Amino acid sequence: MLFNSKEFLLAFLPLTLVILYLLARADYHRLAVTWLVAACLFFYGWWNPPYLILLVLSILFNYTVGGILIRRRSDDDVKVRKFALILGIGGNLAALGYFKYFNFFVNNLNGLFSLSLSDKSIFLPLGISFFTFHQIAYLVDTYRQETTPVSLGHYALFVSFFPQLIAGPIVRFHEVMSRLTSSDAFKLDLEQLGAGITLLLLGMFKKVCLADGLSPYVTNVFHAANGPVALTFFESWGAALCYTLQIYFDFSGYSDMAIGMGLMMGVNLPINFNSPYKAVNFIDFWRRWHMSLSRFLRDYLYIPLGGNRKGKFRRYLNVMVTMLLGGLWHGANWTFVFWGGFHGLCIVINHAWHNLRAWLGWPVGQERRWGRALAQMLTFFFVVVAWVFFRAETFTAAERVLEGMAGINGMVLPSQILNLAPFLKHFISGQGTVPLLADGTVMGFIEMAILIGIGLSLVFWGRNLYEMSQSRRVYLLIPTFALAMQQIFFAANVSPFLYFRF
Amino acid sequence: MKTLRTIILACISSILIYLLVFTFLVKKPLTLGFIHEALQVRAAYVQANPGPKLVIIAASNGLFSYRAEVMEKILGLPCLNASTIGQFGLDIQIALGKKWLAPGDIVLMPLEYHSYALTNNEIENSDANGFIINYAPYLLRDLSWHRVLCVLFHYDLKYLISAVIEMGLAKAGISRRFSKATLTPQGDMRGHTESRGMEYRGYLSSLTQAGPSDELLYKRFQGEIVLENFLKWAKEHGILVIGTLPTVFNDRPISEKLIAKIASIYRSQGQEFLLLPNHSQYDRRCFFDTDYHLNEPSQIAHSQLIANYLKSRLRLAHEGN
C-alpha cells in the first residue's frame, strides 16, 4: 500500500488513527499497541502477504536475541553476549544477503570463474534493507546496554511502525521507545495532528507533483541508454538534472510524509534531509542527505572500523569501506557500489583538502561568499555525475549518458527553439524532433526546462519544511494541496517511491 | 482545533483557487486553441456546403494523411476533415466529429491503431479535458458526473507551466508550426511538404512501426466500446460509417488477424470497412514528422487512392438503389 494511494489515504490511515485514538483515550494502552502492530502488519502484508512471515520471523528472532543480550548483562556473560550479537547480526545479514544479493553473488561468481550456477527468482521483500538495519542497530545498542527491556508488542511496533517501515527514516531504539511506551502515547493531540497532516500533505506534493512530474524525462533517456544511442548534450543533462531533483523530492517527500504520520501518532521520527543540495562539500552533503542512514553507517560501521582514531590512512580506508558498503546497501549492482565509492573518494579528497588547508593555515569554514557558492556548485556538479551511475542500469548506459553530458555527441535542440533565438545556431544544431529531449516535443522541452528551474530554485534557495514555522507550512498548502490531490485522485498512474526498491 | 481549522481552510482555498485558475484564467491557445480554430474553419465550410457530405473522423492521422479537398473533387460531394489530435480521447474525437453529421452523410474513420485499445483511464484523462473546459464546455452536458470531475481536475503543474508559456507566446504573436493558416477550407492540414520534412528524417528512421495491439484479439478495451456506441448511433441516424486502416510505415505487414478484428468492429454494427491493397502502409520517405503523418504529396496520393475506392463503392450503392 503506497502512502500516495487512495486506499491508504481514504481508508487505512483514517481508520487506523481513529481506532488508535479511541483506544488511547480509554487508556487501553496495550490494546492500542496491539491494534497499531496489527495495522502495521496489515500495511506490510497488503503488498505481498507471504513476506509478512519474513517480517514476523525477523521480529521474533531479533527480539529473542535482544532478550538474551538483556538478560546476560553480567561480566561473566561477555562471551555469551558476544556470541548472541554475532548470531543476531549474522542472521540479519544472512536474510538480507539471501533476498537481496543472492543472484548478484551468483552472477558475479559465474562471470569471474566461468561457472554456470543458476540464479533464483527471488522477489525482494519491501523494506528489508530498512528493517534489517533497524534491528541490527537495536542489537548493537542492546549489546552496549543502551536499551531497556520492552514487551514483544512494543518491540514489534518499533520495527514495523508503518510510517518508517518501508523506507525509513532509520530510527534508533531510544529515539522512539520512550514515546511508544509512555502512558499517554497515541492520545489525540490536535496541535501534533495538525503539524503531522501538514507535513504529510506537503510531502505528498513533493512526491506526486515534483518527483513524479520529472520522472518521465528521466525514464526515457536512461532506458534508451541501455541500447546503442548517441545521447546529445541537452538530452543527457536534462535527464541527469531531472533525476537529481526527482530522487530528492521523491525521498524527502516520503520522509516528510513518514515524519508527518509519526507526529499524528505522537511519535517524533528523526529528520532525514536538510537541504542536501546546499552542501558545500561531500562531508557536508552526507550530513544533509539521508541523515538517518549516514548516522547508521557512522555509528555502526565507520566508528567500529576505527573511524578517525587510527591515523589518516586508516581513516580514509574506513571512509571508503563505509561508503562502498553504503553503496551496495542501495542495490545489488556494481553501479551502486561505484556510486558509493565515488562518494567515498570525494569525501576522502574533501578530508585531504581540509588537512592541506589546515597545513597552509587557511581556516576551513571561513570562505567568502563566492567561494562558498563555487564550492556548492562544484559539489552539486559531482553529485549529479554520481547520480548517473546510481540511476543507470549498467556502466555502459552510464557512460552513454556521461558522454552526452560531456557534449561528445553534440548539442541539439528543436529547430523551432533555435528559430526564436537564431544566435544559438552558432553553437547548437537544430533538428525537427529531438526524441529524447523531454517528451520529444518543443513544449515538453520548455516544460522540462521550467520544472528543472523551479526544482533547482527550491533546492538551492528555498527553506526546507523544518526551517519553517507551522503557520508558514499551512500557507504552503494553498498553492500545493489541490495539485497534489489532482495527482492522487485523477492522474492516470500512481508511482511507487524510488527508495522502495532499496 | 484552530490549527486544524486553518488547515481545512487552506485546503478548501487551494481547491477553489485551482478551479478558478484552470477554468477561467489559464488556457492553451496554441495547442488546444488550434483545435478550436479548426472547428471554426469547419463550421464555415459546413455552412457553405449544406447537404450530404463525407466527413473524416480520426486523430492527427486524419489531419495529415487525408485531404478532403482532393477527395471532394473525385467524389463530387462535399468533404470535411473533422480530425483532431491523438491526445484527445476517442470519445471527444467522436463527439467533435458528430456535431457536423446529419442523416445521409458518410463518415470515413482511419482511426489510429492505439485508439482501439484505449483504456477507460486513458480516455478519461486525455488532453481533451483541457479543451472542453476552455473551448467546448457544452460537451460537459453529455458526460457522466465522474467524467465531469475528470475534466475539472485534469490539470497538473506541467499543464500550468505550458499553459502560461502558450499564453505568453500567443500574446507575442508566435504561432505553432501548424495553425489555422495551414488548414484547407475543408479542414485538412497542408504545407507539410517533403522539404519541410527533411529535418525529421533522422527521427523517422529511429521510430518503430506502429501497429495494432495483439491484446485486441482477446481483450475488450474502452476504445472499442466507445467506437461501437458511435457506430450504432450512426446506423440509427442513417449515417454510413466506413472504417479504414491508418497510414503507417511498411517495414512489416500488419497481422491479418488483427485487421480482421478491426474490420469486424465496424461490420458487426452494420457499417463497412475499406481495406486498401497496401493496407495503408507506405515507405518511411512518404512520412512527414512521425508515423501516421504522411507528407503532403503522399497525403494527396493516398487521398486520391481512397477516394477512387470510395467512388466505386458509392457508385455501386447508387446503382443498387
Short mmCIF file of N, CA, C and O in Angstrom, two decimals, chain B residues 112-171:
data_model
loop_
_atom_site.label_atom_id
_atom_site.label_comp_id
_atom_site.label_asym_id
_atom_site.label_seq_id
_atom_site.Cartn_x
_atom_site.Cartn_y
_atom_site.Cartn_z
N GLU B 112 -6.37 5.74 -35.60
CA GLU B 112 -5.04 5.24 -35.26
C GLU B 112 -5.20 3.91 -34.52
O GLU B 112 -6.18 3.70 -33.79
N TYR B 113 -4.20 3.05 -34.67
CA TYR B 113 -4.31 1.72 -34.06
C TYR B 113 -4.52 1.77 -32.55
O TYR B 113 -5.27 1.00 -31.99
N HIS B 114 -3.84 2.72 -31.90
CA HIS B 114 -3.96 2.75 -30.43
C HIS B 114 -5.35 3.18 -29.97
O HIS B 114 -5.73 2.93 -28.84
N SER B 115 -6.11 3.83 -30.86
CA SER B 115 -7.46 4.27 -30.46
C SER B 115 -8.35 3.10 -30.08
O SER B 115 -9.20 3.20 -29.20
N TYR B 116 -8.14 1.97 -30.77
CA TYR B 116 -8.98 0.80 -30.49
C TYR B 116 -8.66 0.20 -29.12
O TYR B 116 -9.49 -0.47 -28.53
N ALA B 117 -7.45 0.43 -28.66
CA ALA B 117 -7.01 -0.21 -27.41
C ALA B 117 -6.93 0.79 -26.25
O ALA B 117 -6.23 0.55 -25.27
N LEU B 118 -7.66 1.89 -26.36
CA LEU B 118 -7.63 2.87 -25.27
C LEU B 118 -8.36 2.32 -24.05
O LEU B 118 -9.42 1.72 -24.16
N THR B 119 -7.77 2.55 -22.88
CA THR B 119 -8.44 2.13 -21.65
C THR B 119 -9.35 3.25 -21.17
O THR B 119 -9.23 4.40 -21.63
N ASN B 120 -10.20 2.92 -20.24
CA ASN B 120 -11.10 3.92 -19.67
C ASN B 120 -10.30 5.06 -19.06
O ASN B 120 -10.63 6.23 -19.23
N ASN B 121 -9.24 4.68 -18.36
CA ASN B 121 -8.38 5.66 -17.70
C ASN B 121 -7.77 6.64 -18.71
O ASN B 121 -7.74 7.84 -18.49
N GLU B 122 -7.30 6.08 -19.82
CA GLU B 122 -6.68 6.94 -20.85
C GLU B 122 -7.71 7.88 -21.46
O GLU B 122 -7.41 9.03 -21.74
N ILE B 123 -8.92 7.38 -21.67
CA ILE B 123 -9.96 8.22 -22.26
C ILE B 123 -10.34 9.33 -21.28
O ILE B 123 -10.46 10.50 -21.65
N GLU B 124 -10.48 8.96 -20.02
CA GLU B 124 -10.92 9.95 -19.02
C GLU B 124 -9.86 11.00 -18.75
O GLU B 124 -10.17 12.11 -18.34
N ASN B 125 -8.60 10.65 -18.94
CA ASN B 125 -7.52 11.60 -18.62
C ASN B 125 -6.87 12.20 -19.85
O ASN B 125 -5.73 12.64 -19.80
N SER B 126 -7.57 12.23 -20.95
CA SER B 126 -6.94 12.74 -22.17
C SER B 126 -6.86 14.27 -22.14
O SER B 126 -7.53 14.94 -21.36
N ASP B 127 -6.04 14.80 -23.06
CA ASP B 127 -5.87 16.25 -23.13
C ASP B 127 -7.14 16.98 -23.56
O ASP B 127 -7.22 18.21 -23.46
N ALA B 128 -8.12 16.21 -24.03
CA ALA B 128 -9.38 16.83 -24.42
C ALA B 128 -10.03 17.53 -23.24
O ALA B 128 -10.80 18.48 -23.42
N ASN B 129 -9.70 17.09 -22.03
CA ASN B 129 -10.31 17.71 -20.84
C ASN B 129 -10.01 19.21 -20.80
O ASN B 129 -10.90 20.01 -20.49
N GLY B 130 -8.78 19.57 -21.12
CA GLY B 130 -8.41 20.98 -21.14
C GLY B 130 -9.16 21.73 -22.23
O GLY B 130 -9.55 22.89 -22.07
N PHE B 131 -9.36 21.05 -23.34
CA PHE B 131 -10.09 21.67 -24.45
C PHE B 131 -11.55 21.92 -24.05
O PHE B 131 -12.11 22.98 -24.31
N ILE B 132 -12.13 20.92 -23.40
CA ILE B 132 -13.55 21.05 -23.02
C ILE B 132 -13.74 22.25 -22.09
O ILE B 132 -14.63 23.07 -22.30
N ILE B 133 -12.89 22.33 -21.07
CA ILE B 133 -13.12 23.37 -20.05
C ILE B 133 -12.93 24.76 -20.65
O ILE B 133 -13.65 25.69 -20.32
N ASN B 134 -11.98 24.91 -21.57
CA ASN B 134 -11.70 26.24 -22.10
C ASN B 134 -12.46 26.57 -23.38
O ASN B 134 -12.77 27.74 -23.64
N TYR B 135 -12.72 25.57 -24.20
CA TYR B 135 -13.26 25.88 -25.52
C TYR B 135 -14.59 25.21 -25.84
O TYR B 135 -15.28 25.64 -26.75
N ALA B 136 -14.91 24.14 -25.15
CA ALA B 136 -16.15 23.44 -25.53
C ALA B 136 -16.91 22.97 -24.28
O ALA B 136 -17.21 21.78 -24.15
N PRO B 137 -17.27 23.91 -23.38
CA PRO B 137 -17.95 23.48 -22.15
C PRO B 137 -19.29 22.81 -22.42
O PRO B 137 -19.78 22.05 -21.58
N TYR B 138 -19.85 23.06 -23.62
CA TYR B 138 -21.14 22.44 -23.95
C TYR B 138 -21.03 20.91 -23.94
O TYR B 138 -22.02 20.21 -23.74
N LEU B 139 -19.82 20.38 -24.14
CA LEU B 139 -19.65 18.92 -24.16
C LEU B 139 -19.87 18.32 -22.77
O LEU B 139 -20.16 17.12 -22.64
N LEU B 140 -19.74 19.14 -21.73
CA LEU B 140 -19.92 18.63 -20.36
C LEU B 140 -21.32 18.04 -20.16
O LEU B 140 -21.50 17.11 -19.37
N ARG B 141 -22.29 18.60 -20.88
CA ARG B 141 -23.69 18.15 -20.74
C ARG B 141 -23.84 16.66 -20.98
O ARG B 141 -24.67 16.00 -20.39
N ASP B 142 -23.05 16.14 -21.91
CA ASP B 142 -23.22 14.73 -22.29
C ASP B 142 -22.30 13.78 -21.52
O ASP B 142 -22.24 12.59 -21.81
N LEU B 143 -21.57 14.32 -20.53
CA LEU B 143 -20.62 13.47 -19.82
C LEU B 143 -21.18 13.03 -18.47
O LEU B 143 -21.98 13.73 -17.86
N SER B 144 -20.70 11.86 -18.01
CA SER B 144 -21.11 11.39 -16.69
C SER B 144 -20.49 12.28 -15.61
O SER B 144 -19.53 13.00 -15.88
N TRP B 145 -21.02 12.23 -14.39
CA TRP B 145 -20.50 13.10 -13.32
C TRP B 145 -19.03 12.81 -13.04
O TRP B 145 -18.25 13.71 -12.76
N HIS B 146 -18.67 11.53 -13.17
CA HIS B 146 -17.27 11.18 -12.92
C HIS B 146 -16.36 11.77 -13.99
O HIS B 146 -15.28 12.29 -13.69
N ARG B 147 -16.85 11.71 -15.22
CA ARG B 147 -16.07 12.28 -16.33
C ARG B 147 -15.97 13.81 -16.19
O ARG B 147 -14.94 14.40 -16.51
N VAL B 148 -17.06 14.42 -15.69
CA VAL B 148 -17.03 15.88 -15.46
C VAL B 148 -15.96 16.21 -14.42
O VAL B 148 -15.18 17.16 -14.58
N LEU B 149 -15.88 15.40 -13.36
CA LEU B 149 -14.85 15.61 -12.34
C LEU B 149 -13.46 15.48 -12.95
O LEU B 149 -12.55 16.24 -12.62
N CYS B 150 -13.32 14.49 -13.85
CA CYS B 150 -12.03 14.31 -14.52
C CYS B 150 -11.67 15.56 -15.34
O CYS B 150 -10.50 15.94 -15.42
N VAL B 151 -12.68 16.16 -15.95
CA VAL B 151 -12.43 17.38 -16.73
C VAL B 151 -12.02 18.52 -15.79
O VAL B 151 -11.07 19.25 -16.06
N LEU B 152 -12.74 18.65 -14.67
CA LEU B 152 -12.46 19.76 -13.75
C LEU B 152 -11.10 19.62 -13.07
O LEU B 152 -10.45 20.61 -12.75
N PHE B 153 -10.68 18.38 -12.84
CA PHE B 153 -9.42 18.16 -12.11
C PHE B 153 -8.37 17.47 -12.99
O PHE B 153 -7.69 16.56 -12.57
N HIS B 154 -8.26 17.95 -14.20
CA HIS B 154 -7.31 17.32 -15.15
C HIS B 154 -5.92 17.94 -15.06
O HIS B 154 -4.95 17.36 -15.50
N TYR B 155 -5.82 19.10 -14.46
CA TYR B 155 -4.66 19.98 -14.67
C TYR B 155 -3.59 19.82 -13.60
O TYR B 155 -3.87 19.93 -12.42
N ASP B 156 -2.36 19.58 -14.07
CA ASP B 156 -1.25 19.43 -13.12
C ASP B 156 -0.27 20.58 -13.29
O ASP B 156 -0.51 21.52 -14.06
N LEU B 157 0.81 20.47 -12.58
CA LEU B 157 1.81 21.54 -12.59
C LEU B 157 2.35 21.78 -14.00
O LEU B 157 2.54 22.92 -14.43
N LYS B 158 2.56 20.69 -14.74
CA LYS B 158 3.10 20.83 -16.09
C LYS B 158 2.11 21.55 -17.00
O LYS B 158 2.49 22.32 -17.85
N TYR B 159 0.82 21.23 -16.80
CA TYR B 159 -0.21 21.89 -17.60
C TYR B 159 -0.16 23.39 -17.33
O TYR B 159 -0.22 24.20 -18.26
N LEU B 160 -0.03 23.74 -16.06
CA LEU B 160 0.02 25.15 -15.68
C LEU B 160 1.21 25.84 -16.36
O LEU B 160 1.07 26.92 -16.94
N ILE B 161 2.36 25.16 -16.32
CA ILE B 161 3.57 25.75 -16.91
C ILE B 161 3.37 25.95 -18.41
O ILE B 161 3.58 27.04 -18.94
N SER B 162 2.92 24.89 -19.10
CA SER B 162 2.82 25.02 -20.56
C SER B 162 1.71 25.99 -20.96
O SER B 162 1.83 26.69 -21.96
N ALA B 163 0.64 26.05 -20.14
CA ALA B 163 -0.44 26.98 -20.47
C ALA B 163 0.07 28.42 -20.36
O ALA B 163 -0.20 29.24 -21.26
N VAL B 164 0.81 28.71 -19.32
CA VAL B 164 1.33 30.07 -19.15
C VAL B 164 2.27 30.41 -20.30
O VAL B 164 2.22 31.51 -20.86
N ILE B 165 3.10 29.45 -20.69
CA ILE B 165 4.02 29.70 -21.81
C ILE B 165 3.23 29.93 -23.11
O ILE B 165 3.51 30.87 -23.86
N GLU B 166 2.26 29.08 -23.35
CA GLU B 166 1.48 29.24 -24.58
C GLU B 166 0.77 30.59 -24.62
O GLU B 166 0.69 31.22 -25.67
N MET B 167 0.25 31.00 -23.48
CA MET B 167 -0.43 32.29 -23.44
C MET B 167 0.57 33.42 -23.76
O MET B 167 0.25 34.36 -24.49
N GLY B 168 1.77 33.28 -23.23
CA GLY B 168 2.81 34.28 -23.49
C GLY B 168 3.22 34.29 -24.95
O GLY B 168 3.32 35.35 -25.58
N LEU B 169 3.41 33.10 -25.52
CA LEU B 169 3.81 33.02 -26.92
C LEU B 169 2.71 33.57 -27.83
O LEU B 169 2.99 34.28 -28.79
N ALA B 170 1.48 33.22 -27.50
CA ALA B 170 0.35 33.69 -28.32
C ALA B 170 0.28 35.22 -28.26
O ALA B 170 0.04 35.89 -29.27
N LYS B 171 0.51 35.77 -27.09
CA LYS B 171 0.47 37.22 -26.94
C LYS B 171 1.59 37.88 -27.74
O LYS B 171 1.43 38.97 -28.29
#
